[in-house]
Amino acid sequence: MNNIPTADTVPHRTVAVQYFSSFGGANQFATSGPGKTSDWAGFKTGWDFKPLHVEWGLDSALGTGYSGPLVFQTKARIQPWEDGMFALGVAGVALTDTRRAGDPFTYAMLWHDFHFVRLHAGYGLQTNGDSYLFGVDRTWKLFERNLNLNADVVQSRDQHGYITAIGAKYDLSRHIVLETWANFPDRDRVSVIAKINFVFTF
């Protein structure tokens, strides 16, 4: 999804190396400041310990004076019923430059696949940033590759505002996934994030 986590995890022994940029208004990746491009790099990988599936990763801002901080994220999911997933996770755990980093974001997410659409719902906890999390997505085939269209909404400004996002993800090849989304806050400028994922299975 875009601004919300999901109950999905990276498949077992798969690594996704990511590079992404933020443009336009303020968002969680706009470390260079509103109106300036901000660049990030990182990776995530998945391990299966059936019935528990675990994902973890690291990422960091690049080129914003001193790069960093280096942040850690992880989640664990189960499948409590057919076509349903539940996950608990934490993101934004600073491993370096902890004085510059924000507080971690802890969340619980649930999704159900209705086959014509998937619905996502959950709740996140963060200092002055608790939020209800909602999303919807669907995947089609385009030129025999997966195209995922999605939208989500999160609360902002300590539950006094909202950010709606609309995004798309396309499997350009077996090893390259393109991803982009636009944020539409109830205040402030629109921002756009563009991401490229290099995916490898071992």
Coordinates of C-alpha atoms in Angstrom, one line a residue:
M1 CA 0.0 0.0 0.0
N2 CA 1.0 3.7 0.3
N3 CA 1.0 5.3 3.7
I4 CA -0.4 2.3 5.6
P5 CA 1.4 -1.0 6.4
T6 CA -0.4 -4.2 5.4
A7 CA -0.6 -7.8 6.7
D8 CA 1.3 -8.9 3.6
T9 CA 4.9 -10.1 4.0
V10 CA 7.8 -10.6 1.6
P11 CA 7.9 -14.3 0.5
H12 CA 10.3 -16.7 2.1
R13 CA 14.0 -16.1 1.3
T14 CA 13.2 -13.2 -1.0
V15 CA 15.0 -9.9 -0.8
A16 CA 13.6 -6.6 -2.2
V17 CA 16.2 -3.9 -2.5
Q18 CA 14.5 -0.5 -2.7
Y19 CA 15.4 3.0 -3.9
F20 CA 12.8 5.7 -3.7
S21 CA 12.3 9.5 -3.9
S22 CA 9.8 12.0 -2.5
F23 CA 8.7 15.1 -4.4
G24 CA 6.5 18.0 -3.5
G25 CA 4.8 18.7 -0.2
A26 CA 5.6 17.3 3.3
N27 CA 5.3 13.5 4.0
Q28 CA 7.1 10.9 6.1
F29 CA 9.9 10.6 3.5
A30 CA 10.4 14.4 2.9
T31 CA 13.6 14.6 5.0
S32 CA 15.1 17.4 2.9
G33 CA 12.0 19.6 3.6
P34 CA 8.9 20.5 1.7
G35 CA 9.4 21.3 -1.9
K36 CA 12.8 19.5 -2.1
T37 CA 13.5 16.0 -3.4
S38 CA 14.4 13.5 -0.7
D39 CA 16.0 10.1 -1.6
W40 CA 16.0 6.8 0.4
A41 CA 17.5 3.4 0.0
G42 CA 16.9 0.1 1.9
F43 CA 15.9 -3.5 1.7
K44 CA 13.4 -6.0 3.2
T45 CA 13.3 -9.8 3.3
G46 CA 10.9 -12.5 4.5
W47 CA 11.3 -15.7 6.5
D48 CA 8.6 -18.3 7.0
F49 CA 8.2 -20.2 10.3
K50 CA 4.8 -21.7 9.5
P51 CA 2.2 -20.8 10.6
L52 CA 4.1 -17.5 11.4
H53 CA 5.6 -15.4 8.6
V54 CA 8.1 -12.7 9.4
E55 CA 9.4 -9.7 7.4
W56 CA 12.2 -7.3 8.4
G57 CA 14.2 -4.6 6.7
L58 CA 16.4 -1.5 7.0
D59 CA 16.3 1.8 5.2
S60 CA 17.8 5.3 5.4
A61 CA 17.5 8.7 4.0
L62 CA 20.3 9.7 1.6
G63 CA 22.1 13.0 1.0
T64 CA 20.3 15.1 3.6
G65 CA 23.4 16.6 5.2
Y66 CA 24.4 13.6 7.2
S67 CA 22.6 10.6 5.7
G68 CA 20.4 8.6 8.0
P69 CA 19.2 7.7 10.5
L70 CA 19.3 4.0 9.7
V71 CA 15.8 2.7 10.7
F72 CA 14.6 -0.9 11.3
Q73 CA 11.1 -2.3 10.7
T74 CA 9.6 -5.8 11.2
K75 CA 6.2 -7.5 11.3
A76 CA 4.8 -11.0 11.8
R77 CA 1.7 -12.3 10.2
I78 CA -0.7 -15.2 10.5
Q79 CA -3.6 -16.5 8.4
P80 CA -6.5 -16.8 10.9
W81 CA -9.0 -17.8 8.2
E82 CA -9.1 -18.5 4.5
D83 CA -8.6 -15.2 2.5
G84 CA -7.7 -13.3 5.7
M85 CA -4.4 -12.1 7.2
F86 CA -3.5 -10.5 10.5
A87 CA -0.1 -8.8 11.3
L88 CA 1.6 -7.0 14.2
G89 CA 4.6 -4.8 13.4
V90 CA 6.8 -1.9 14.2
A91 CA 8.5 0.6 11.8
G92 CA 10.9 3.5 12.2
V93 CA 13.1 2.0 15.0
A94 CA 16.2 4.2 14.7
L95 CA 19.5 2.2 15.0
T96 CA 21.7 5.4 14.5
D97 CA 21.2 9.1 15.2
T98 CA 18.4 8.4 17.6
R99 CA 18.3 12.0 18.7
R100 CA 17.3 13.0 15.1
A101 CA 14.9 10.2 14.6
G102 CA 11.2 10.2 15.3
D103 CA 9.5 7.7 17.6
P104 CA 8.7 4.2 16.3
F105 CA 5.3 3.4 14.8
T106 CA 3.7 0.2 16.2
Y107 CA 0.6 -1.2 14.4
A108 CA -1.9 -4.0 14.0
M109 CA -3.3 -4.7 10.5
L110 CA -6.0 -7.0 9.2
W111 CA -7.0 -7.7 5.5
H112 CA -9.5 -9.8 3.8
D113 CA -9.6 -10.8 0.2
F114 CA -13.1 -10.6 -1.3
H115 CA -11.5 -11.6 -4.7
F116 CA -13.0 -8.6 -6.5
V117 CA -11.2 -6.3 -4.0
R118 CA -9.0 -6.5 -0.9
L119 CA -9.9 -4.4 2.2
H120 CA -7.3 -3.4 4.8
A121 CA -8.0 -2.0 8.3
G122 CA -5.9 -1.4 11.4
Y123 CA -4.6 1.0 14.0
G124 CA -1.2 2.5 14.6
L125 CA 0.5 3.9 17.8
Q126 CA 3.1 6.7 17.8
T127 CA 3.8 9.6 20.0
N128 CA 1.3 12.3 19.0
G129 CA 0.5 10.3 15.9
D130 CA -2.0 7.5 16.7
S131 CA -4.0 6.7 13.6
Y132 CA -6.8 4.6 12.2
L133 CA -5.6 2.9 9.0
F134 CA -7.8 2.0 6.0
G135 CA -7.1 0.8 2.5
V136 CA -8.4 -1.0 -0.6
D137 CA -6.6 -2.6 -3.5
R138 CA -7.0 -4.8 -6.5
T139 CA -4.6 -6.5 -8.9
W140 CA -5.1 -7.0 -12.6
K141 CA -3.0 -8.5 -15.4
L142 CA -1.5 -6.0 -17.9
F143 CA 0.7 -7.4 -20.6
E144 CA 0.8 -10.7 -18.5
R145 CA 2.3 -8.8 -15.6
N146 CA 0.6 -7.8 -12.3
L147 CA -0.7 -4.3 -12.0
N148 CA -2.0 -3.3 -8.6
L149 CA -4.1 -0.2 -8.0
N150 CA -4.7 1.0 -4.5
A151 CA -5.9 3.8 -2.2
D152 CA -5.6 4.4 1.5
V153 CA -6.3 6.9 4.2
V154 CA -4.5 7.7 7.5
Q155 CA -5.1 10.2 10.2
S156 CA -2.6 13.1 10.7
R157 CA -2.0 16.0 13.0
D158 CA -2.7 13.9 16.1
Q159 CA -6.0 12.6 14.7
H160 CA -7.2 16.0 13.6
G161 CA -6.5 15.6 9.9
Y162 CA -6.4 13.1 7.1
I163 CA -4.1 12.1 4.3
T164 CA -5.6 10.2 1.3
A165 CA -3.2 8.4 -1.1
I166 CA -3.7 6.8 -4.5
G167 CA -1.1 4.5 -5.9
A168 CA 0.0 1.9 -8.4
K169 CA 2.5 -1.0 -8.5
Y170 CA 3.6 -2.8 -11.7
D171 CA 5.8 -5.9 -12.1
L172 CA 8.0 -4.7 -14.9
S173 CA 9.8 -8.0 -14.9
R174 CA 10.4 -10.9 -12.5
H175 CA 13.1 -8.9 -10.7
I176 CA 11.9 -5.3 -11.1
V177 CA 8.8 -3.8 -9.6
L178 CA 7.9 -0.1 -10.1
E179 CA 5.8 1.7 -7.5
T180 CA 4.4 5.2 -7.2
W181 CA 1.7 7.0 -5.2
A182 CA 0.4 10.6 -4.6
N183 CA -0.5 12.0 -1.2
F184 CA -3.5 14.3 -0.9
P185 CA -3.5 15.9 2.7
D186 CA -6.4 17.9 3.9
R187 CA -3.8 20.6 4.4
D188 CA -0.5 21.3 2.7
R189 CA 0.7 20.5 -0.8
V190 CA 0.3 17.2 -2.7
S191 CA 3.4 15.0 -2.7
V192 CA 4.5 12.1 -4.8
I193 CA 6.7 9.1 -4.0
A194 CA 8.4 7.0 -6.8
K195 CA 10.0 3.7 -5.9
I196 CA 11.9 1.0 -7.7
N197 CA 12.3 -2.5 -6.2
F198 CA 14.9 -5.1 -7.3
V199 CA 13.6 -8.5 -6.2
F200 CA 15.7 -11.6 -5.7
T201 CA 14.9 -15.1 -4.4
F202 CA 17.5 -17.4 -2.9

